[in-house]
Short mmCIF file of N, CA and C in Angstrom, two decimals:
data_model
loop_
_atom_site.label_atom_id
_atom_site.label_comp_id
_atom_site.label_asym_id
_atom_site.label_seq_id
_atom_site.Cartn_x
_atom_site.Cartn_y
_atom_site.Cartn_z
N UNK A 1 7.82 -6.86 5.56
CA UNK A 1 6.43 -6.82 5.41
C UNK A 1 5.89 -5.43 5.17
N UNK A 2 4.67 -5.58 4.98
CA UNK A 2 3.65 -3.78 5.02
C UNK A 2 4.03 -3.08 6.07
N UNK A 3 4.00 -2.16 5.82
CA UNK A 3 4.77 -0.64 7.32
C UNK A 3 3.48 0.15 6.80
N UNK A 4 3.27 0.85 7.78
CA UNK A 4 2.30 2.13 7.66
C UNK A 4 3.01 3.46 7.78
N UNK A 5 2.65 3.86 7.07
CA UNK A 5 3.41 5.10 6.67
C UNK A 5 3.24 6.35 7.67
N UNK A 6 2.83 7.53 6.95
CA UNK A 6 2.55 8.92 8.46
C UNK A 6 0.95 8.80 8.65
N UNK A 7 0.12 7.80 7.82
CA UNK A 7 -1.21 7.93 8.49
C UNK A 7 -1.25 7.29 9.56
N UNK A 8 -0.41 6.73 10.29
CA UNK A 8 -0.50 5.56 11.29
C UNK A 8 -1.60 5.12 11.51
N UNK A 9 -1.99 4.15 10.26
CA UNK A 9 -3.40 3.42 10.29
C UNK A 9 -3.16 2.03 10.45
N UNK A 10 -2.95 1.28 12.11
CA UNK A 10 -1.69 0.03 12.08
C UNK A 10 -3.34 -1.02 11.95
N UNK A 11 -4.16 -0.02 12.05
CA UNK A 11 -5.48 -1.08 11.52
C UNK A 11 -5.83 -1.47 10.34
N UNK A 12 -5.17 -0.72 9.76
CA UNK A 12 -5.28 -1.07 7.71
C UNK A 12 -4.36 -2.22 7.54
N UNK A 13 -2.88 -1.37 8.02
CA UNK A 13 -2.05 -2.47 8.14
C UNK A 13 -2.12 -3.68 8.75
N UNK A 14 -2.39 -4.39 9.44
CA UNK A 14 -3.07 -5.17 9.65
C UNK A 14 -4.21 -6.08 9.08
N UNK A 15 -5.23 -5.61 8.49
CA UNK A 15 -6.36 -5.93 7.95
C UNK A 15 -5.89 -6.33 6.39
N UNK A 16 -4.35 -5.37 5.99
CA UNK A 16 -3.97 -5.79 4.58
C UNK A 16 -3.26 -7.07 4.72
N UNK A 17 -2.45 -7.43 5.82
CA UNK A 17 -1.72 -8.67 5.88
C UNK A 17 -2.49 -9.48 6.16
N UNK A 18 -3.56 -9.68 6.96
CA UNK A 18 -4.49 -11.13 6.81
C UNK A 18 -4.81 -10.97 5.34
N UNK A 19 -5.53 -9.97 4.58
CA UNK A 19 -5.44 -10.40 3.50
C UNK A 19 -4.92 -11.10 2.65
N UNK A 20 -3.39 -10.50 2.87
CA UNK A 20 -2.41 -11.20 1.96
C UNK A 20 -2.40 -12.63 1.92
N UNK A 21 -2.43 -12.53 3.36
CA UNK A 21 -2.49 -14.41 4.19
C UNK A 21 -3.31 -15.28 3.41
N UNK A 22 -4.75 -14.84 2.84
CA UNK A 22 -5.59 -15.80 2.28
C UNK A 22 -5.90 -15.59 1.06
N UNK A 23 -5.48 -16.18 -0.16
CA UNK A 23 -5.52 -15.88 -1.69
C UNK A 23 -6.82 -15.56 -2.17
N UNK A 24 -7.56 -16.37 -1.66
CA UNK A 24 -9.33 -16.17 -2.23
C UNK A 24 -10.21 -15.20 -1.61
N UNK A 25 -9.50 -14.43 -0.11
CA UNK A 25 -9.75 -13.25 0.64
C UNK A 25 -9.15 -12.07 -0.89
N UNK A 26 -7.85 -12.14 -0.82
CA UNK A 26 -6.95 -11.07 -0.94
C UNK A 26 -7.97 -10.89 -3.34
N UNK A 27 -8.20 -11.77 -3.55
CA UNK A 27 -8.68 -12.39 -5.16
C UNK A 27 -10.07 -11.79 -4.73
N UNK A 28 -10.67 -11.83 -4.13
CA UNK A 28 -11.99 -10.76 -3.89
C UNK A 28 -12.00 -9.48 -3.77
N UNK A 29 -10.68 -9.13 -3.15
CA UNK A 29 -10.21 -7.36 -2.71
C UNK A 29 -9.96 -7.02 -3.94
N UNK A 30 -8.80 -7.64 -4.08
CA UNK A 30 -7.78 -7.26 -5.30
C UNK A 30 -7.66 -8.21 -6.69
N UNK A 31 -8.82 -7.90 -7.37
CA UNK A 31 -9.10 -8.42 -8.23
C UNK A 31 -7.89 -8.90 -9.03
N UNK A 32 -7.37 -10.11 -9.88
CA UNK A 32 -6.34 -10.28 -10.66
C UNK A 32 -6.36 -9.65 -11.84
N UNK A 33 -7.12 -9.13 -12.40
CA UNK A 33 -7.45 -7.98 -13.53
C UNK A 33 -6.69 -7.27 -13.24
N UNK A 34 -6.18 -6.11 -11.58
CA UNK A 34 -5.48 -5.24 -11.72
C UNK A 34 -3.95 -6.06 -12.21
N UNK A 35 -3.40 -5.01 -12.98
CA UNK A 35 -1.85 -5.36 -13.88
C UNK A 35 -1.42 -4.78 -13.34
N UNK A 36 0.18 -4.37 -13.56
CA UNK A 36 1.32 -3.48 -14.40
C UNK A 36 1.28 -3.56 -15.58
N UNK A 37 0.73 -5.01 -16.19
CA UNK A 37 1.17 -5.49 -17.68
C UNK A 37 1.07 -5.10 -18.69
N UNK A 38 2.47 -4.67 -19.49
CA UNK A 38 2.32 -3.48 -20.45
C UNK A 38 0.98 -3.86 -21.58
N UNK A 39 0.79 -4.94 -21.37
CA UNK A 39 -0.24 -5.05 -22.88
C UNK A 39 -1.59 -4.73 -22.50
N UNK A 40 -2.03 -4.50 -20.94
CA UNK A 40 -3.47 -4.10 -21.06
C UNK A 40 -3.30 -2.96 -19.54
N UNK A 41 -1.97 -2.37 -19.85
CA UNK A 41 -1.94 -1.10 -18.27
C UNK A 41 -2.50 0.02 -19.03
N UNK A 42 -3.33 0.65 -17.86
CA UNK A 42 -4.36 1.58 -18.41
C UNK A 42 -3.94 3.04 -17.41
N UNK A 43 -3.10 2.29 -16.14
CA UNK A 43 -3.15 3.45 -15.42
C UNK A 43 -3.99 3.29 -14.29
N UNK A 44 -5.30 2.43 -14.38
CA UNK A 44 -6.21 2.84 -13.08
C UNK A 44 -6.44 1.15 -12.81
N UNK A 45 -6.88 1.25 -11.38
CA UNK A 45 -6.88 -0.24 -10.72
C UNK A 45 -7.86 0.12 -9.70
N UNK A 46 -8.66 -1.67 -9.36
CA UNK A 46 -10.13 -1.19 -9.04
C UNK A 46 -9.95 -1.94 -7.72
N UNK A 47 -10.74 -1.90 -6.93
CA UNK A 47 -10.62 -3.03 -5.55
C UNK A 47 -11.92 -3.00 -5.04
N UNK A 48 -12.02 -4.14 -4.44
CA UNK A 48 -13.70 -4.47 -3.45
C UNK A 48 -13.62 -4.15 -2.34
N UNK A 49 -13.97 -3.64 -1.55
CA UNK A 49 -14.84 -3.59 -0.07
C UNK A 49 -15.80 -4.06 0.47
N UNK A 50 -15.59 -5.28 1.54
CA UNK A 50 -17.17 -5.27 1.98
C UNK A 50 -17.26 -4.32 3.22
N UNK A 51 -18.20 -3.83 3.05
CA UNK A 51 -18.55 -3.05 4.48
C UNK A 51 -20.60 -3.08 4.75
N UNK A 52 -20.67 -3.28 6.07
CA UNK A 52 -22.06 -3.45 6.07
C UNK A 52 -22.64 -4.22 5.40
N UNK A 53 -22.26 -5.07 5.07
CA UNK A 53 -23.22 -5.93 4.10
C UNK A 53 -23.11 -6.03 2.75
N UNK A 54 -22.49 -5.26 2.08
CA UNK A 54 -22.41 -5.03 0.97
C UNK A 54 -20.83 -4.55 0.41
N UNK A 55 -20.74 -5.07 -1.25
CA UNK A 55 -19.55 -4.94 -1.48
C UNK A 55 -19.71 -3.15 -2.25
N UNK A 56 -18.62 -2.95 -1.92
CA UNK A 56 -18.24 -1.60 -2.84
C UNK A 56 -16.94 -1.78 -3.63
N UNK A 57 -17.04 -1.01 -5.09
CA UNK A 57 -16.00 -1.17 -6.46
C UNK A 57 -15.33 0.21 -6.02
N UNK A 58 -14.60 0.53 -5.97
CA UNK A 58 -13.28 1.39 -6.08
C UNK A 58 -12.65 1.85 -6.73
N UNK A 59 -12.47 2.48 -8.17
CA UNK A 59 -11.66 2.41 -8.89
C UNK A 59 -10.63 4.06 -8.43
N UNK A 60 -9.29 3.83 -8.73
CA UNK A 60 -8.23 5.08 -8.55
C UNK A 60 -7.12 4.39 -9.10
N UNK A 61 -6.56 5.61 -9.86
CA UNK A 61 -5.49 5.88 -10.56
C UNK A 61 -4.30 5.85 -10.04
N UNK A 62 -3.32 5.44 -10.67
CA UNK A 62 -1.92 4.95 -10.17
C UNK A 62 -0.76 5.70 -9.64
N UNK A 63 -1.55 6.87 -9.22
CA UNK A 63 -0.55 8.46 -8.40
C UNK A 63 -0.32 8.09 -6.88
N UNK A 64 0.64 7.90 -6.69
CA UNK A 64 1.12 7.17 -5.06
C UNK A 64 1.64 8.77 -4.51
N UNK A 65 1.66 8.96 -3.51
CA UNK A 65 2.28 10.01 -3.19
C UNK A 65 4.15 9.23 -2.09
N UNK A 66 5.02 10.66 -2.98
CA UNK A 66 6.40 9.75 -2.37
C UNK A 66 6.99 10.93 -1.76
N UNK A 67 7.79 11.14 -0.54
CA UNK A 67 8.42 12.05 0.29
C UNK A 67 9.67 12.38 -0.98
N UNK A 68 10.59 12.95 -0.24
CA UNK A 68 11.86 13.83 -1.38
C UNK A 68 12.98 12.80 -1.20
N UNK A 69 12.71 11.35 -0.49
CA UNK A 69 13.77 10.23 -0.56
C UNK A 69 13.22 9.00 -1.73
N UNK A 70 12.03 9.68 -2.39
CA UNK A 70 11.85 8.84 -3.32
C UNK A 70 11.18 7.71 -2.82
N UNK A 71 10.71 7.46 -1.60
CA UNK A 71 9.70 6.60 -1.13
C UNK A 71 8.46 6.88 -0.71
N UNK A 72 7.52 5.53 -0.37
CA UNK A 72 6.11 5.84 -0.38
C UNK A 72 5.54 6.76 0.77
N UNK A 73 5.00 7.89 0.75
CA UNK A 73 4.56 8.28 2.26
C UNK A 73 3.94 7.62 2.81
N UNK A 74 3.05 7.02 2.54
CA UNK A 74 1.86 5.91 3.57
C UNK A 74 2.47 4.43 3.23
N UNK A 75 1.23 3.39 3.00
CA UNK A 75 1.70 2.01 3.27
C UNK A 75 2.06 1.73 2.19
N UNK A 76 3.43 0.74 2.53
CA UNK A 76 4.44 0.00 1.45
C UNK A 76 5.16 -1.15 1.81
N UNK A 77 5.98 -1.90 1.43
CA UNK A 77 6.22 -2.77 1.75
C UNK A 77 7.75 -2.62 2.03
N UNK A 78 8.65 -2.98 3.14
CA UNK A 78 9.78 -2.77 3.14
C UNK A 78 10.45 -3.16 2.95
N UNK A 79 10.22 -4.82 2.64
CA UNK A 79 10.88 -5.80 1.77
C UNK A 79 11.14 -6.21 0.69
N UNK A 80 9.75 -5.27 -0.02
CA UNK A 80 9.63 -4.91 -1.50
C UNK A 80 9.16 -3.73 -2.18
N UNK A 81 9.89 -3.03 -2.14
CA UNK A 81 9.83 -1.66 -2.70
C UNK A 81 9.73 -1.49 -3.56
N UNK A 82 9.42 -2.47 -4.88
CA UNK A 82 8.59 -2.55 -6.07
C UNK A 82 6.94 -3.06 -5.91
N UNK A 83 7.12 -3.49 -4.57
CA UNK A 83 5.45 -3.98 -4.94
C UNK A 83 4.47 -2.76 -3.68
N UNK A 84 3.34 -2.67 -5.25
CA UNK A 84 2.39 -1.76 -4.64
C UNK A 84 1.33 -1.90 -4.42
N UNK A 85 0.62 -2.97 -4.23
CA UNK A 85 -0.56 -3.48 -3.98
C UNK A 85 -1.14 -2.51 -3.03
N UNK A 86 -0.54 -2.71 -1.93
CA UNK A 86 -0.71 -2.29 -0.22
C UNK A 86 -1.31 -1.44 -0.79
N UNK A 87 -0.24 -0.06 -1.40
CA UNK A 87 -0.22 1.39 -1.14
C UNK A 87 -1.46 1.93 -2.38
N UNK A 88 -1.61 1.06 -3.03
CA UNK A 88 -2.63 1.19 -4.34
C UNK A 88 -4.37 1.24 -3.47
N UNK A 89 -4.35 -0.21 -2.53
CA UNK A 89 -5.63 -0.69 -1.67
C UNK A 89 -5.67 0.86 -0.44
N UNK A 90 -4.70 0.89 0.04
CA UNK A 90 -5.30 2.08 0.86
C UNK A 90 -5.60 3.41 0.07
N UNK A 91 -4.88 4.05 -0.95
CA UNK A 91 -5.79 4.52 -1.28
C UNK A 91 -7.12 4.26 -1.95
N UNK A 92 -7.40 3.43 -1.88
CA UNK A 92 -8.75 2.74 -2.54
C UNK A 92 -9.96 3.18 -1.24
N UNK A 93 -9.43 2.53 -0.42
CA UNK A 93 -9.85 2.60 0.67
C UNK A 93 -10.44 3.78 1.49
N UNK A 94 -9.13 5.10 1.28
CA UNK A 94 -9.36 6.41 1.73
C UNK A 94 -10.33 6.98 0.98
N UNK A 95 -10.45 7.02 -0.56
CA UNK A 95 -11.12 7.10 -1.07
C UNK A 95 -12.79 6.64 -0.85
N UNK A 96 -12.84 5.41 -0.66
CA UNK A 96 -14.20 5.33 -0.81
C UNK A 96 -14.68 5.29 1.23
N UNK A 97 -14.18 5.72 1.85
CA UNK A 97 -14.46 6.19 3.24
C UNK A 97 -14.71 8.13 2.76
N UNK A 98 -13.99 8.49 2.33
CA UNK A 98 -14.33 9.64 1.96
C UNK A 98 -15.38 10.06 1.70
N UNK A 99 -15.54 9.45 0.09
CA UNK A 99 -16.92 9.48 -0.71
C UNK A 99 -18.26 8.94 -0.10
N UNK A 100 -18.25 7.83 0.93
CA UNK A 100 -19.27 7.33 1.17
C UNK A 100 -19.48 7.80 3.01
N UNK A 101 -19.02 7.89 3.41
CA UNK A 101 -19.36 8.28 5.00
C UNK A 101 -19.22 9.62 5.18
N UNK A 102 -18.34 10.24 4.40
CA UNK A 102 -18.45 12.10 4.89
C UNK A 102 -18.87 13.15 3.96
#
């Protein structure tokens, strides 16, 4: 499943696996628009937030940060080390906590 990486944020983690749990939860976050698919990959992928009442759009670019073993530093999946949803949504996430609360 999802591991949290050195942010030890086991509350993201968490909050990403109920996601996963419910398709029409996780289809609101993580829009099916975002690809890999070579015929319309652009590089950048967008995600929803609700917070307070209201949804927030997200968009960030496909730069993961990886330690010198070639894996993800923050959240990833350890069962699937091709899939990046997780690690794509938290930074989405860091991002717009950034931009909007500080």
């Amino acid at each position: 499943g999802i591991s949290q990486g050195f942010l030890g944020d086991c509350y993201f983690i968490a909050a990403t696996y109920g996601i996963s749990e419910n398709s029409d939860l996780f289809e609101k976050i993580v829009p099916l628009d975002n690809s890999f698919n070579e015929e319309n990959y652009c590089g950048l992928f967008h995600f929803r937030f609700w917070i307070y009442g209201q949804f927030y759009d997200v968009c960030i670019d496909d730069y993961l940060p990886i330690g010198q073993d070639g894996q993800l530093n923050f959240c990833h999946n350890k069962l699937r080390p091709n899939e990046f949803w997780a690690a794509l949504l938290e930074k989405a996430y860091a991002k717009l906590i950034r931009k909007t609360f500080y």
